[in-house]
Amino acid sequence: MKVSILRNAFASTVLAIATCLAHAKLPEPLDPREVSTMSFEQRLEHGRMIREEMKKATPEERKAFRDKMHQKIQGLSPQEHTELHQKMHAEWQALSNEQKTQLRQERKAMMEILTPQERKELREERRKAIERMSPEEKKRWHDEMHRSPKGD
C-alpha cells in the first residue's frame, strides 16, 4: 500500500516537473537599442514570436518579462531614451497606413492574451505613468493616442 502511494506521488512529481520544463520560457527582452535597428518586418516577426511565447506563459512569467523590459528601457540614459523615442516616432510616421494597421492589430492581439487582472494592472501602470508626465507631455500623448487612425 505504502509503495503504491509513494509510486503515485513520485509519478505525480515527475509529471509536474516535466510539465514545468515543457512550459515555454519567455526569451530575454531585447535591448531597446537593438530593437530600434530592426526593420519593420523584423520587429513584426519578433513581436509575433513573443506573442506566441506569451500565450504559453503564466501571468507571473508575463509580468516578469514586462518588468525586465521596463528595466532595460529605464537603463537608458535620458538622452538615449529621448533619441530612441524620436527615432521610433519618426519610423512610425514613415509607415504606410497598412503597416500601422497591422501593428495595431498585433498589439490588440497581444492584449487579448492577457487575463482581465493583467489588463487591469497594465491600465494602472499607464495611469501612473501619465500622472508623472508634465502637462505638455500629457497633451502630446493624448493628442497622439486620440488621433483618427485614418488621419495618421
PDB file of C-alpha atoms in Angstrom:
ATOM      1  CA  MET A   1       0.000   0.000   0.000  1.00  0.00           C
ATOM      2  CA  LYS A   2       2.722   2.476   1.010  1.00  0.00           C
ATOM      3  CA  VAL A   3       4.749   1.549  -2.076  1.00  0.00           C
ATOM      4  CA  SER A   4       1.841   2.334  -4.403  1.00  0.00           C
ATOM      5  CA  ILE A   5       1.219   5.653  -2.651  1.00  0.00           C
ATOM      6  CA  LEU A   6       4.906   6.541  -2.952  1.00  0.00           C
ATOM      7  CA  ARG A   7       4.934   5.392  -6.586  1.00  0.00           C
ATOM      8  CA  ASN A   8       1.894   7.600  -7.344  1.00  0.00           C
ATOM      9  CA  ALA A   9       3.435  10.558  -5.504  1.00  0.00           C
ATOM     10  CA  PHE A  10       6.705  10.078  -7.394  1.00  0.00           C
ATOM     11  CA  ALA A  11       4.867   9.795 -10.724  1.00  0.00           C
ATOM     12  CA  SER A  12       2.898  12.943  -9.940  1.00  0.00           C
ATOM     13  CA  THR A  13       6.097  14.807  -9.054  1.00  0.00           C
ATOM     14  CA  VAL A  14       7.825  13.680 -12.259  1.00  0.00           C
ATOM     15  CA  LEU A  15       4.773  14.692 -14.283  1.00  0.00           C
ATOM     16  CA  ALA A  16       4.688  18.123 -12.615  1.00  0.00           C
ATOM     17  CA  ILE A  17       8.398  18.659 -13.287  1.00  0.00           C
ATOM     18  CA  ALA A  18       8.020  17.533 -16.892  1.00  0.00           C
ATOM     19  CA  THR A  19       5.082  19.918 -17.336  1.00  0.00           C
ATOM     20  CA  CYS A  20       7.106  22.797 -15.915  1.00  0.00           C
ATOM     21  CA  LEU A  21      10.053  22.004 -18.149  1.00  0.00           C
ATOM     22  CA  ALA A  22       7.824  21.690 -21.191  1.00  0.00           C
ATOM     23  CA  HIS A  23       6.258  25.051 -20.384  1.00  0.00           C
ATOM     24  CA  ALA A  24       7.750  27.685 -22.672  1.00  0.00           C
ATOM     25  CA  LYS A  25      10.213  30.033 -21.059  1.00  0.00           C
ATOM     26  CA  LEU A  26       9.961  33.559 -22.371  1.00  0.00           C
ATOM     27  CA  PRO A  27      13.105  34.850 -24.030  1.00  0.00           C
ATOM     28  CA  GLU A  28      15.060  37.695 -22.512  1.00  0.00           C
ATOM     29  CA  PRO A  29      13.642  41.053 -23.695  1.00  0.00           C
ATOM     30  CA  LEU A  30      15.782  42.702 -26.343  1.00  0.00           C
ATOM     31  CA  ASP A  31      17.774  45.820 -25.641  1.00  0.00           C
ATOM     32  CA  PRO A  32      15.785  48.865 -26.844  1.00  0.00           C
ATOM     33  CA  ARG A  33      18.767  49.984 -28.909  1.00  0.00           C
ATOM     34  CA  GLU A  34      18.736  46.643 -30.727  1.00  0.00           C
ATOM     35  CA  VAL A  35      15.012  46.883 -31.398  1.00  0.00           C
ATOM     36  CA  SER A  36      15.458  50.364 -32.847  1.00  0.00           C
ATOM     37  CA  THR A  37      17.826  48.981 -35.502  1.00  0.00           C
ATOM     38  CA  MET A  38      15.374  46.330 -36.688  1.00  0.00           C
ATOM     39  CA  SER A  39      13.381  46.739 -39.866  1.00  0.00           C
ATOM     40  CA  PHE A  40       9.587  46.862 -39.765  1.00  0.00           C
ATOM     41  CA  GLU A  41       9.398  43.222 -40.888  1.00  0.00           C
ATOM     42  CA  GLN A  42      11.935  42.101 -38.264  1.00  0.00           C
ATOM     43  CA  ARG A  43      10.044  43.896 -35.486  1.00  0.00           C
ATOM     44  CA  LEU A  44       6.757  42.442 -36.661  1.00  0.00           C
ATOM     45  CA  GLU A  45       8.195  38.910 -36.744  1.00  0.00           C
ATOM     46  CA  HIS A  46       9.850  39.328 -33.350  1.00  0.00           C
ATOM     47  CA  GLY A  47       6.550  40.590 -31.919  1.00  0.00           C
ATOM     48  CA  ARG A  48       4.730  37.558 -33.293  1.00  0.00           C
ATOM     49  CA  MET A  49       7.308  35.223 -31.778  1.00  0.00           C
ATOM     50  CA  ILE A  50       6.998  36.951 -28.388  1.00  0.00           C
ATOM     51  CA  ARG A  51       3.190  36.800 -28.590  1.00  0.00           C
ATOM     52  CA  GLU A  52       3.290  33.055 -29.274  1.00  0.00           C
ATOM     53  CA  GLU A  53       5.535  32.553 -26.258  1.00  0.00           C
ATOM     54  CA  MET A  54       3.339  34.852 -24.151  1.00  0.00           C
ATOM     55  CA  LYS A  55       0.316  32.661 -24.966  1.00  0.00           C
ATOM     56  CA  LYS A  56       2.111  29.724 -23.333  1.00  0.00           C
ATOM     57  CA  ALA A  57       3.374  31.709 -20.360  1.00  0.00           C
ATOM     58  CA  THR A  58       1.730  32.177 -16.988  1.00  0.00           C
ATOM     59  CA  PRO A  59       0.596  35.635 -15.848  1.00  0.00           C
ATOM     60  CA  GLU A  60       3.595  35.710 -13.473  1.00  0.00           C
ATOM     61  CA  GLU A  61       6.001  34.935 -16.325  1.00  0.00           C
ATOM     62  CA  ARG A  62       4.435  37.638 -18.486  1.00  0.00           C
ATOM     63  CA  LYS A  63       4.749  40.160 -15.659  1.00  0.00           C
ATOM     64  CA  ALA A  64       8.396  39.193 -15.114  1.00  0.00           C
ATOM     65  CA  PHE A  65       9.018  39.689 -18.843  1.00  0.00           C
ATOM     66  CA  ARG A  66       7.372  43.144 -18.796  1.00  0.00           C
ATOM     67  CA  ASP A  67       9.334  44.099 -15.678  1.00  0.00           C
ATOM     68  CA  LYS A  68      12.619  43.106 -17.351  1.00  0.00           C
ATOM     69  CA  MET A  69      11.637  45.045 -20.453  1.00  0.00           C
ATOM     70  CA  HIS A  70      10.857  48.147 -18.355  1.00  0.00           C
ATOM     71  CA  GLN A  71      14.203  47.792 -16.562  1.00  0.00           C
ATOM     72  CA  LYS A  72      16.019  47.755 -19.888  1.00  0.00           C
ATOM     73  CA  ILE A  73      14.206  50.875 -21.007  1.00  0.00           C
ATOM     74  CA  GLN A  74      14.861  52.599 -17.672  1.00  0.00           C
ATOM     75  CA  GLY A  75      18.520  51.623 -18.009  1.00  0.00           C
ATOM     76  CA  LEU A  76      18.877  54.052 -20.909  1.00  0.00           C
ATOM     77  CA  SER A  77      20.254  57.469 -20.226  1.00  0.00           C
ATOM     78  CA  PRO A  78      17.692  60.293 -20.582  1.00  0.00           C
ATOM     79  CA  GLN A  79      19.393  61.358 -23.810  1.00  0.00           C
ATOM     80  CA  GLU A  80      19.352  57.817 -25.234  1.00  0.00           C
ATOM     81  CA  HIS A  81      15.716  57.442 -24.233  1.00  0.00           C
ATOM     82  CA  THR A  82      14.766  60.672 -25.980  1.00  0.00           C
ATOM     83  CA  GLU A  83      16.768  59.804 -29.102  1.00  0.00           C
ATOM     84  CA  LEU A  84      15.258  56.321 -29.362  1.00  0.00           C
ATOM     85  CA  HIS A  85      11.760  57.709 -28.782  1.00  0.00           C
ATOM     86  CA  GLN A  86      12.251  60.283 -31.538  1.00  0.00           C
ATOM     87  CA  LYS A  87      13.693  57.672 -33.911  1.00  0.00           C
ATOM     88  CA  MET A  88      10.855  55.211 -33.306  1.00  0.00           C
ATOM     89  CA  HIS A  89       8.276  58.006 -33.635  1.00  0.00           C
ATOM     90  CA  ALA A  90       9.789  59.093 -36.959  1.00  0.00           C
ATOM     91  CA  GLU A  91       9.759  55.496 -38.180  1.00  0.00           C
ATOM     92  CA  TRP A  92       6.107  55.170 -37.135  1.00  0.00           C
ATOM     93  CA  GLN A  93       5.263  58.299 -39.115  1.00  0.00           C
ATOM     94  CA  ALA A  94       7.016  56.817 -42.165  1.00  0.00           C
ATOM     95  CA  LEU A  95       4.979  53.592 -42.096  1.00  0.00           C
ATOM     96  CA  SER A  96       2.147  53.132 -44.542  1.00  0.00           C
ATOM     97  CA  ASN A  97      -1.414  53.087 -43.223  1.00  0.00           C
ATOM     98  CA  GLU A  98      -1.499  49.336 -43.884  1.00  0.00           C
ATOM     99  CA  GLN A  99       1.636  48.791 -41.775  1.00  0.00           C
ATOM    100  CA  LYS A 100       0.240  50.927 -38.956  1.00  0.00           C
ATOM    101  CA  THR A 101      -2.998  48.953 -39.041  1.00  0.00           C
ATOM    102  CA  GLN A 102      -1.023  45.723 -38.967  1.00  0.00           C
ATOM    103  CA  LEU A 103       0.934  46.847 -35.904  1.00  0.00           C
ATOM    104  CA  ARG A 104      -2.242  47.967 -34.136  1.00  0.00           C
ATOM    105  CA  GLN A 105      -3.778  44.561 -34.782  1.00  0.00           C
ATOM    106  CA  GLU A 106      -0.649  42.871 -33.407  1.00  0.00           C
ATOM    107  CA  ARG A 107      -0.823  44.975 -30.225  1.00  0.00           C
ATOM    108  CA  LYS A 108      -4.527  44.231 -29.850  1.00  0.00           C
ATOM    109  CA  ALA A 109      -3.849  40.504 -30.238  1.00  0.00           C
ATOM    110  CA  MET A 110      -1.179  40.760 -27.531  1.00  0.00           C
ATOM    111  CA  MET A 111      -3.665  42.362 -25.139  1.00  0.00           C
ATOM    112  CA  GLU A 112      -6.229  39.629 -25.815  1.00  0.00           C
ATOM    113  CA  ILE A 113      -3.763  37.051 -24.452  1.00  0.00           C
ATOM    114  CA  LEU A 114      -3.765  38.731 -21.049  1.00  0.00           C
ATOM    115  CA  THR A 115      -6.123  37.897 -18.215  1.00  0.00           C
ATOM    116  CA  PRO A 116      -8.576  40.591 -17.048  1.00  0.00           C
ATOM    117  CA  GLN A 117      -6.384  41.093 -13.960  1.00  0.00           C
ATOM    118  CA  GLU A 118      -3.284  41.651 -16.117  1.00  0.00           C
ATOM    119  CA  ARG A 119      -5.158  44.189 -18.243  1.00  0.00           C
ATOM    120  CA  LYS A 120      -6.259  45.985 -15.087  1.00  0.00           C
ATOM    121  CA  GLU A 121      -2.653  46.100 -13.843  1.00  0.00           C
ATOM    122  CA  LEU A 122      -1.448  47.496 -17.177  1.00  0.00           C
ATOM    123  CA  ARG A 123      -4.124  50.203 -17.120  1.00  0.00           C
ATOM    124  CA  GLU A 124      -2.972  51.125 -13.618  1.00  0.00           C
ATOM    125  CA  GLU A 125       0.668  51.262 -14.759  1.00  0.00           C
ATOM    126  CA  ARG A 126      -0.326  53.529 -17.648  1.00  0.00           C
ATOM    127  CA  ARG A 127      -2.349  55.764 -15.312  1.00  0.00           C
ATOM    128  CA  LYS A 128       0.655  56.150 -13.013  1.00  0.00           C
ATOM    129  CA  ALA A 129       2.952  56.880 -15.956  1.00  0.00           C
ATOM    130  CA  ILE A 130       0.581  59.584 -17.179  1.00  0.00           C
ATOM    131  CA  GLU A 131       0.473  61.126 -13.694  1.00  0.00           C
ATOM    132  CA  ARG A 132       4.260  61.536 -13.828  1.00  0.00           C
ATOM    133  CA  MET A 133       4.115  63.410 -17.145  1.00  0.00           C
ATOM    134  CA  SER A 134       4.347  67.142 -17.452  1.00  0.00           C
ATOM    135  CA  PRO A 135       1.216  68.921 -18.738  1.00  0.00           C
ATOM    136  CA  GLU A 136       2.877  69.313 -22.163  1.00  0.00           C
ATOM    137  CA  GLU A 137       3.748  65.605 -22.315  1.00  0.00           C
ATOM    138  CA  LYS A 138       0.206  64.674 -21.274  1.00  0.00           C
ATOM    139  CA  LYS A 139      -1.280  66.832 -24.012  1.00  0.00           C
ATOM    140  CA  ARG A 140       1.105  65.466 -26.656  1.00  0.00           C
ATOM    141  CA  TRP A 141       0.408  61.870 -25.541  1.00  0.00           C
ATOM    142  CA  HIS A 142      -3.355  62.470 -25.525  1.00  0.00           C
ATOM    143  CA  ASP A 143      -3.258  64.063 -28.979  1.00  0.00           C
ATOM    144  CA  GLU A 144      -1.230  61.156 -30.391  1.00  0.00           C
ATOM    145  CA  MET A 145      -3.430  58.475 -28.827  1.00  0.00           C
ATOM    146  CA  HIS A 146      -6.717  60.045 -29.852  1.00  0.00           C
ATOM    147  CA  ARG A 147      -5.852  60.854 -33.409  1.00  0.00           C
ATOM    148  CA  SER A 148      -8.006  59.198 -36.054  1.00  0.00           C
ATOM    149  CA  PRO A 149      -6.320  56.028 -37.411  1.00  0.00           C
ATOM    150  CA  LYS A 150      -7.201  57.134 -40.950  1.00  0.00           C
ATOM    151  CA  GLY A 151      -5.600  60.549 -40.485  1.00  0.00           C
ATOM    152  CA  ASP A 152      -2.086  59.375 -39.496  1.00  0.00           C
TER     153      ASP A 152
END
